[in-house]
Tab-separated table of C-alpha atoms in Angstrom:
chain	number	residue	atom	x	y	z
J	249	UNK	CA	53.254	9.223	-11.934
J	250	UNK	CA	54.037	12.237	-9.296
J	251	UNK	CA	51.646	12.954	-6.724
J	252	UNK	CA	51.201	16.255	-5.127
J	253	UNK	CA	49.115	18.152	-2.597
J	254	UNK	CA	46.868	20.644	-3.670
J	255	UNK	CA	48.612	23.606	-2.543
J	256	UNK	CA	52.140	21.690	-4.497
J	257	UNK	CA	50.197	21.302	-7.769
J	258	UNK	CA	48.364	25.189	-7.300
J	259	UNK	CA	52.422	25.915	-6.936
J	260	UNK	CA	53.321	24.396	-9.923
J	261	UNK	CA	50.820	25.948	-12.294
J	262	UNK	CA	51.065	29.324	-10.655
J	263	UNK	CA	54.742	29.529	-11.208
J	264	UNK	CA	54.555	27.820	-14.802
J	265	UNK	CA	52.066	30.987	-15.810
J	266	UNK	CA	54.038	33.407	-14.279
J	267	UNK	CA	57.133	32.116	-16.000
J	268	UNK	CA	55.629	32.749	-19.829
J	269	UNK	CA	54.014	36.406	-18.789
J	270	UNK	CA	51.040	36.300	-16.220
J	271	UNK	CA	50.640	38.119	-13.541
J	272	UNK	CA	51.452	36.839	-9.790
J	273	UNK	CA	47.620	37.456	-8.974
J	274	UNK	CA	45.919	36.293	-11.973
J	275	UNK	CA	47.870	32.857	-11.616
J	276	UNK	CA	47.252	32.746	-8.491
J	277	UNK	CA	43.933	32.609	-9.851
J	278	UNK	CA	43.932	30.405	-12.238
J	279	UNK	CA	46.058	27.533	-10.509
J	280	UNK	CA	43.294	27.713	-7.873
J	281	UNK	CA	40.269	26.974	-10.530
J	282	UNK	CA	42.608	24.401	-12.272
J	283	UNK	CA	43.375	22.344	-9.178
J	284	UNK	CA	39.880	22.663	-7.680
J	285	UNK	CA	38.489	21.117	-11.219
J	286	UNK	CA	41.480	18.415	-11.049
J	287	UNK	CA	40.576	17.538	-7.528
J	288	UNK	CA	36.614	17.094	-8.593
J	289	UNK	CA	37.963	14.517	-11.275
J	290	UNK	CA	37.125	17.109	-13.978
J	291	UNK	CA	40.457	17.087	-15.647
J	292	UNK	CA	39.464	18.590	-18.953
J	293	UNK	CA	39.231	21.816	-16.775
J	294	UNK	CA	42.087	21.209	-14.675
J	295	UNK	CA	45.909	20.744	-15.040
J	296	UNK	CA	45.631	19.721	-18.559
J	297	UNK	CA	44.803	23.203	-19.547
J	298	UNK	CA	48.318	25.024	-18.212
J	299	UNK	CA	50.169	24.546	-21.414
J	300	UNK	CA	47.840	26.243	-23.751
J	301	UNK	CA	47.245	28.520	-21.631
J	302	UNK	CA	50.616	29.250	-21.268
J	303	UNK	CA	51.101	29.782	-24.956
J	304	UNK	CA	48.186	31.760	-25.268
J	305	UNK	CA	49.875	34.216	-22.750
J	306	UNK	CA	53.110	34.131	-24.784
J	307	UNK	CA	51.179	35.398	-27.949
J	308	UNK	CA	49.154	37.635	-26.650
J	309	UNK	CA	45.715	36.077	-26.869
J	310	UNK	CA	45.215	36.203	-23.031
J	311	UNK	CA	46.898	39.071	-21.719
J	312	UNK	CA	48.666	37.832	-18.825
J	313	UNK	CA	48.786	40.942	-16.721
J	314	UNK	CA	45.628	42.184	-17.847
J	315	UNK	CA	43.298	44.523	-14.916
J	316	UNK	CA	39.632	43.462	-13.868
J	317	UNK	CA	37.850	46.460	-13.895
J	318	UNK	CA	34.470	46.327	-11.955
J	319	UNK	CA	31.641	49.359	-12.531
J	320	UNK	CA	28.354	49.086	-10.804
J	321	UNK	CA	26.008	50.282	-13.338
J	322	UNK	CA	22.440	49.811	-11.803
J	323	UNK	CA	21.732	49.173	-8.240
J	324	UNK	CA	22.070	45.174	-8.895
J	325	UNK	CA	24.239	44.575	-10.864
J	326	UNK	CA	28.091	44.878	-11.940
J	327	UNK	CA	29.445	45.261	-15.070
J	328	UNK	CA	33.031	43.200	-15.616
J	329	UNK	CA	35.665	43.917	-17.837
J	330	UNK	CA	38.201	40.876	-18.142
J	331	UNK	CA	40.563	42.840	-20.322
J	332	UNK	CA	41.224	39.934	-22.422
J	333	UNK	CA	42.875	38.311	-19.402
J	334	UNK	CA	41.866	34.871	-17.966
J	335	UNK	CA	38.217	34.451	-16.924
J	336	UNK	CA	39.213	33.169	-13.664
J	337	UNK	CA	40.529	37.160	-11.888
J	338	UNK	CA	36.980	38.297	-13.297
J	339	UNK	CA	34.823	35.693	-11.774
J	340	UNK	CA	36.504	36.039	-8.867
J	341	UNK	CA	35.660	39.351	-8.339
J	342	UNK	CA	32.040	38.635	-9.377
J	343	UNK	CA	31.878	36.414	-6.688
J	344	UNK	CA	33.834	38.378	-3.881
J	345	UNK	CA	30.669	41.364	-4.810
J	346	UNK	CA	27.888	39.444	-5.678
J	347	UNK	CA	26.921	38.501	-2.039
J	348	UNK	CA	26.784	42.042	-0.679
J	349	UNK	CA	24.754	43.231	-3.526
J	350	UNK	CA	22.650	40.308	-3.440
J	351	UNK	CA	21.610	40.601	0.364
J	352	UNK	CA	20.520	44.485	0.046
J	353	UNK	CA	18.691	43.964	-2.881
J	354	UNK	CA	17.556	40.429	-2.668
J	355	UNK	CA	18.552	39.822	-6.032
J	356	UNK	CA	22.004	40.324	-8.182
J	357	UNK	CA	23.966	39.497	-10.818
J	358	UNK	CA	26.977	39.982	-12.662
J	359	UNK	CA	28.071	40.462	-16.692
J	360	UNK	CA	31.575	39.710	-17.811
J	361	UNK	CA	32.723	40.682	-20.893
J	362	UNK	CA	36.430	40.444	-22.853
J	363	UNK	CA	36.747	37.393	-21.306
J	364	UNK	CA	38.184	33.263	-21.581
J	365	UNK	CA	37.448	29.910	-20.478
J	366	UNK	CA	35.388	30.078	-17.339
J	367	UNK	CA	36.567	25.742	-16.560
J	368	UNK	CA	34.037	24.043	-14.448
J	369	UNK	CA	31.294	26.263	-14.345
J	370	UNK	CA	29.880	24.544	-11.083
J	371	UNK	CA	32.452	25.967	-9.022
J	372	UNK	CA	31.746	29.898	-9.081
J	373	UNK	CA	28.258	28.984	-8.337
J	374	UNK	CA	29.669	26.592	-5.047
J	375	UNK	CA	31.498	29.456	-3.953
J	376	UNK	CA	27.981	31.607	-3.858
J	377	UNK	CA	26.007	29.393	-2.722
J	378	UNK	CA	28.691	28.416	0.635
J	379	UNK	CA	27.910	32.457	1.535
J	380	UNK	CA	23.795	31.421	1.469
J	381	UNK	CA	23.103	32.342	-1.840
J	382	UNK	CA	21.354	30.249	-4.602
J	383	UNK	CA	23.195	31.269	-7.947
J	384	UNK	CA	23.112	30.542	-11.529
J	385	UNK	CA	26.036	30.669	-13.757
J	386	UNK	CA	25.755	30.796	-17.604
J	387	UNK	CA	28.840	31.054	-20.226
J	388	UNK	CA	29.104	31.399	-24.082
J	389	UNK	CA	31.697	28.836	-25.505
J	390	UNK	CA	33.508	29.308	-28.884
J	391	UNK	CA	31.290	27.818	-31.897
J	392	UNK	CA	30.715	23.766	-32.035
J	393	UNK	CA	26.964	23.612	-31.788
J	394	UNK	CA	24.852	24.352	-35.350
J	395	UNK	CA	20.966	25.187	-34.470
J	396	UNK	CA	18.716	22.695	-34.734
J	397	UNK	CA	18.354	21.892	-38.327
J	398	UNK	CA	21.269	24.068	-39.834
J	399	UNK	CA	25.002	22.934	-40.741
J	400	UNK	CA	26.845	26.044	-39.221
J	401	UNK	CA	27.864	26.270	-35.898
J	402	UNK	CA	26.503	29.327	-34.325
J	403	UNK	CA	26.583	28.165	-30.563
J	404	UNK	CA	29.070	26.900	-28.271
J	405	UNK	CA	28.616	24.096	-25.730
J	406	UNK	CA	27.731	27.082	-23.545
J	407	UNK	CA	27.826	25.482	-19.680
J	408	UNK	CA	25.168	26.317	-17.260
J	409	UNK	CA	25.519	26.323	-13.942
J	410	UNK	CA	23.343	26.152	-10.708
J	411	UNK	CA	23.962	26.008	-6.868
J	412	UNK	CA	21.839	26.043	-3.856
J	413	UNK	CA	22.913	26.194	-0.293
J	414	UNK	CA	21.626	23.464	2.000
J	415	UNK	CA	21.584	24.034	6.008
J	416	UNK	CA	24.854	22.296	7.525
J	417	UNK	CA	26.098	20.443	4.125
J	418	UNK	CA	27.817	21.194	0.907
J	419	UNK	CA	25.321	22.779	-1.237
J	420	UNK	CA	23.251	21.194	-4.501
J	421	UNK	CA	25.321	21.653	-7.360
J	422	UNK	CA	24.056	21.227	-10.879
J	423	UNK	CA	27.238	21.705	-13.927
J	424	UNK	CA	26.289	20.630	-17.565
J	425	UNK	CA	27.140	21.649	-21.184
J	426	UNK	CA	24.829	21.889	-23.557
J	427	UNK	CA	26.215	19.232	-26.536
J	428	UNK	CA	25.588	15.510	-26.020
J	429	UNK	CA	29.260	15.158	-24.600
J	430	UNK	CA	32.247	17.816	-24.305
J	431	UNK	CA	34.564	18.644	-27.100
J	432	UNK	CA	37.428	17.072	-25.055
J	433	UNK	CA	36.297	13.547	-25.421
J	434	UNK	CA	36.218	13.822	-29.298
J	435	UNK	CA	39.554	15.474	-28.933
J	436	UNK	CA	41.158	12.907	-26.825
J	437	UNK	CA	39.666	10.180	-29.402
J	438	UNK	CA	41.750	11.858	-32.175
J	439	UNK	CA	44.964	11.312	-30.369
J	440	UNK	CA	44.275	8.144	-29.598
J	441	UNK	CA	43.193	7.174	-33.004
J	442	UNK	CA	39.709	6.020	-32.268
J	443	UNK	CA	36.254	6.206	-33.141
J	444	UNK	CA	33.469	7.339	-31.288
J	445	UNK	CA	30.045	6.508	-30.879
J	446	UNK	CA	26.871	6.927	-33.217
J	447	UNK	CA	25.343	10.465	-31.801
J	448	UNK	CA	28.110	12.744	-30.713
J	449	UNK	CA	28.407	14.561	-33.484
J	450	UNK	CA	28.005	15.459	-37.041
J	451	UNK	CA	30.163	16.035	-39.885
J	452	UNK	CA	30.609	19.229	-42.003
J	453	UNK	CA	27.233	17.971	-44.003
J	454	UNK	CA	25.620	17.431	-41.305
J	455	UNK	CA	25.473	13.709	-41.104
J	456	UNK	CA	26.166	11.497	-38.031
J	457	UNK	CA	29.666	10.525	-38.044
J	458	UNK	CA	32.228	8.158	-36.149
J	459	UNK	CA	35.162	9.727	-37.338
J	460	UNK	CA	36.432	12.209	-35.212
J	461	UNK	CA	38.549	14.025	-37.020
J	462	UNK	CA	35.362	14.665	-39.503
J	463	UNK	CA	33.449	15.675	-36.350
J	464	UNK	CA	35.809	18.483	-35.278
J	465	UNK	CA	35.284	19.975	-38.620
J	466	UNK	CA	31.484	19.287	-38.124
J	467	UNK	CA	29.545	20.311	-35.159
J	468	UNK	CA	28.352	18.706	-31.556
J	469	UNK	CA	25.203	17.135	-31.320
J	470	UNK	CA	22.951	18.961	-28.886
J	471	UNK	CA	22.166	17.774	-25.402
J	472	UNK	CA	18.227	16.767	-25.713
J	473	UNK	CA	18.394	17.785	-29.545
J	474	UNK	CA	16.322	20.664	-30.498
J	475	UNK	CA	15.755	21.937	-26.668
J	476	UNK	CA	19.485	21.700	-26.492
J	477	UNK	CA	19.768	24.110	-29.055
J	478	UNK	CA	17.175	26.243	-27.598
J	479	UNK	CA	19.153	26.321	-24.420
J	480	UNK	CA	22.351	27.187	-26.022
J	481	UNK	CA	20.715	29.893	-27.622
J	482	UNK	CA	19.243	31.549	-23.828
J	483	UNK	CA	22.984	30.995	-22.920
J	484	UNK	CA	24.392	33.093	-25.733
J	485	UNK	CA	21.512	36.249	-25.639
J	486	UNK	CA	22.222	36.369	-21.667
J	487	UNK	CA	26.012	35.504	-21.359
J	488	UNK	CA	27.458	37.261	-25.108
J	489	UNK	CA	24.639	39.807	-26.079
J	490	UNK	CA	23.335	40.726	-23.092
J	491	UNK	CA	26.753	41.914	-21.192
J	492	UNK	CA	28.645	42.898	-24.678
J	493	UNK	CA	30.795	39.635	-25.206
J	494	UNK	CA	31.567	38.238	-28.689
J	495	UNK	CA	28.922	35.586	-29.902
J	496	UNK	CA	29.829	32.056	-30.233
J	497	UNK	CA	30.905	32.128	-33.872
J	498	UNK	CA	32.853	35.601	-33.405
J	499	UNK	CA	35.397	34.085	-30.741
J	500	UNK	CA	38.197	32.188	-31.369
J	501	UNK	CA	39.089	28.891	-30.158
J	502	UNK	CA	40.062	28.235	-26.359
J	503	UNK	CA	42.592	25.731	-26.941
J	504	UNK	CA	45.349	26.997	-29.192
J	505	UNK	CA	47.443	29.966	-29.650
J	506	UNK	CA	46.061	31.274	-33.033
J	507	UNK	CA	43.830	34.224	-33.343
J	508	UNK	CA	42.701	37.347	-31.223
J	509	UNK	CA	41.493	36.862	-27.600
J	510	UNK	CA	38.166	35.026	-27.701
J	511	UNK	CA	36.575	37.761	-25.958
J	512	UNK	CA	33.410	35.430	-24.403
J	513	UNK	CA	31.263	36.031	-21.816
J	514	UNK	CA	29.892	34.693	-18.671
J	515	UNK	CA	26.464	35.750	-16.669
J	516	UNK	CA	26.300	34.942	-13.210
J	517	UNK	CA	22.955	36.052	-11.011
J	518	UNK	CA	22.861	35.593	-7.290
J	519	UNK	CA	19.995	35.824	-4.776
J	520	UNK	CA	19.250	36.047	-1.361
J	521	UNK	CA	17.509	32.630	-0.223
J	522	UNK	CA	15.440	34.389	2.751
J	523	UNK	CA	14.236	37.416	0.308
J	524	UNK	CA	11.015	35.301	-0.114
J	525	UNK	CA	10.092	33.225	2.124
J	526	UNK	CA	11.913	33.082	5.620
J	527	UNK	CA	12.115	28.547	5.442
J	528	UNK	CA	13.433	28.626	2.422
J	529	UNK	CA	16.946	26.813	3.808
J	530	UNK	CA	14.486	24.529	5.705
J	531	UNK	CA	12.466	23.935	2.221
J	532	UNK	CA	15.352	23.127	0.166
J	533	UNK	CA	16.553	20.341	2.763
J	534	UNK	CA	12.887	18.577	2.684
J	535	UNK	CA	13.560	18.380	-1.202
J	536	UNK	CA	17.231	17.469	-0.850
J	537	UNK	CA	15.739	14.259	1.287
J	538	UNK	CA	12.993	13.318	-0.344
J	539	UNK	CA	15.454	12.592	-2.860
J	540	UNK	CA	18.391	11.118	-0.567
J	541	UNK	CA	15.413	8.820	0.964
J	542	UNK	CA	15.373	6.425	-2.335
J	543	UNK	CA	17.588	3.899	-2.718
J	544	UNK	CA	20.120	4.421	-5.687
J	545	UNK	CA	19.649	8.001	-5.887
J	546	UNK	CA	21.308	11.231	-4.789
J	547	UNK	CA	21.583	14.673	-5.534
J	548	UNK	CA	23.978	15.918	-8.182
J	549	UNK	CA	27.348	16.474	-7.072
J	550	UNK	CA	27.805	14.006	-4.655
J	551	UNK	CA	30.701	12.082	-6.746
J	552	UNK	CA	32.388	14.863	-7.063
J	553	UNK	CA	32.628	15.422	-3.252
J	554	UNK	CA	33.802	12.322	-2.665
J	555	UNK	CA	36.754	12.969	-5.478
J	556	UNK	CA	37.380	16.461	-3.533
J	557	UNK	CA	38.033	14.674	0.002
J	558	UNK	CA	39.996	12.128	-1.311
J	559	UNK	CA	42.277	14.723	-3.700
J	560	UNK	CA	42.305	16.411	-0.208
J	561	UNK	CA	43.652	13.315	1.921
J	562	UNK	CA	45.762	12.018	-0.534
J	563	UNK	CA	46.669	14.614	-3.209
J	564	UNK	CA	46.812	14.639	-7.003
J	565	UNK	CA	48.333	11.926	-9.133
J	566	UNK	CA	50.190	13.977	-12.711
J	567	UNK	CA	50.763	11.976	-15.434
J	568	UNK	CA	54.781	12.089	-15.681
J	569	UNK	CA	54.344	13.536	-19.640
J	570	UNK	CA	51.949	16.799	-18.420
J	571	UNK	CA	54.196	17.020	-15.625
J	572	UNK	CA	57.117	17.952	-17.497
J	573	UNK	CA	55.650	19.664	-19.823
J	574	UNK	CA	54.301	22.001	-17.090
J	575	UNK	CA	57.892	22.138	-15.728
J	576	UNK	CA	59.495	23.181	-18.899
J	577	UNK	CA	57.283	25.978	-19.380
């Protein structure tokens, strides 16, 4: 199994994407949100993710070269076209604007529409919160949730994001999905020929199943059941209908190269930590401790950060399969 450094692996997707149609800048883009993901052990968002993305390009359903285009609509907020691209150029220009806005009006946020896969949600939020800012990220997923009750799906697994900057540490950083467990796992099941547990999902009647092949034709179960659903349903009206995106059950699947662009959306808001109260740094960290103070508990994240440094130190191990697929892109 290879292993490379992070700036090798950003390397080898970059020059993968650019090799089946994207842009130098948008894969730039994307190999940086891919190995960050990889590096935080979240490899459903990371590496794993070039070769569909690669065919997607080839087809048409991202647009490889496609142009963010940024309008500033009201005095706090932006308006972001992805263009069909990859979510990754648009997000990066929310959060490259965000914290100017943010500190003259105390409050900001940012709609993107025509967009993709936004991968780990927590790490736009990171980025935010590093420049002072508490931030919230929210993203409408392709359909795999049904409301509470129903059979359809109508909802994605719509991720939700939040980060909050801590005085002279990494900030709080909370990353989630809304169904019980991410569509991956049943994926990766299917390959491997196994069940899965009681509760993950239900079948196309809408009956609990361990078959997972019957589950991807069913829906998700909801995280927290009916407020899961609830949830989902904030995430849509603020991250599809509120910024102009495509509802859940209007885009097409992220994972394969079949269909028009999925044409999602993501909703990120931003604000100002001192615009209310001048200790609000100070207030966070008395939180932050009370909750460091008990034995056996921490504050979300704090795996994660351990993966990072050690991805850092001692690179990224690539299964020898993905890495040649990657190369022979």
């Amino acid at each position: 199994m290879p292993n490379l450094s992070l700036n090798d692996a950003e390397r080898l997707a970059a020059e993968a994407l650019v090799r089946c149609g994207t842009s130098p800048g948008a894969a730039a883009s994307v190999a940086r949100a891919l190995v960050a993901a990889e590096a935080d052990g979240l490899k459903g968002h990371g590496l794993s993710r070039v070769p569909s993305y690669a065919a997607q390009v080839k087809v048409g359903k991202v647009v490889g070269d496609a142009a963010v285009a940024v309008q500033h609509p009201r005095p706090g907020l932006l308006a972001i076209d992805a263009a069909n691209g990859f979510a990754y150029p648009a997000i990066d220009a929310a959060t490259e604007r965000l914290p100017e806005v943010a500190r003259s009006q105390g409050i900001a946020a940012a709609g993107i529409r025509r967009s993709h896969h936004c991968g780990a949600a927590g790490l736009p939020v990171e980025a935010l919160a590093e420049k002072g800012l508490m931030a919230l990220l929210f993203a409408n997923t392709p359909a795999a949730m049904a409301p509470w009750g129903g059979r359809r799906a109508v909802f994605g697994t719509n991720p939700l994001a939040f980060a909050c900057p801590l005085p002279g540490r990494a900030p709080i950083v909370v990353d989630l999905a809304l169904s019980k467990v991410a569509r991956g796992n049943i994926v990766g099941a299917k390959q491997r020929g196994e069940t899965i547990p009681e509760g993950w999902a239900l079948d196309a009647e809408g009956q609990s199943t361990t078959d997972p092949a019957a589950a991807l034709k069913g829906t998700m179960v909801p995280l927290g059941d009916a407020k899961g659903t609830a949830l989902a349903l904030m995430v849509e009206l603020l991250a599809a209908g509120l910024v102009g995106a495509r509802y859940a059950d209007e885009a097409s699947p992220f994972l394969d190269a079949e269909g028009d662009p999925p044409g999602t959306g993501q909703f990120l808001i931003a604000i100002a930590t001192d615009a209310l109260s001048p200790d609000a740094l100070e207030r966070f960290a008395v939180l932050a401790g009370s909750i460091e103070d008990q034995e056996g508990a921490r504050l979300p994240g704090t795996r994660r950060l351990e993966l990072r440094h050690r991805a850092a130190e001692s690179g990224l191990s690539i299964p020898d399969a993905l890495m040649a697929e990657i190369q022979a892109l």
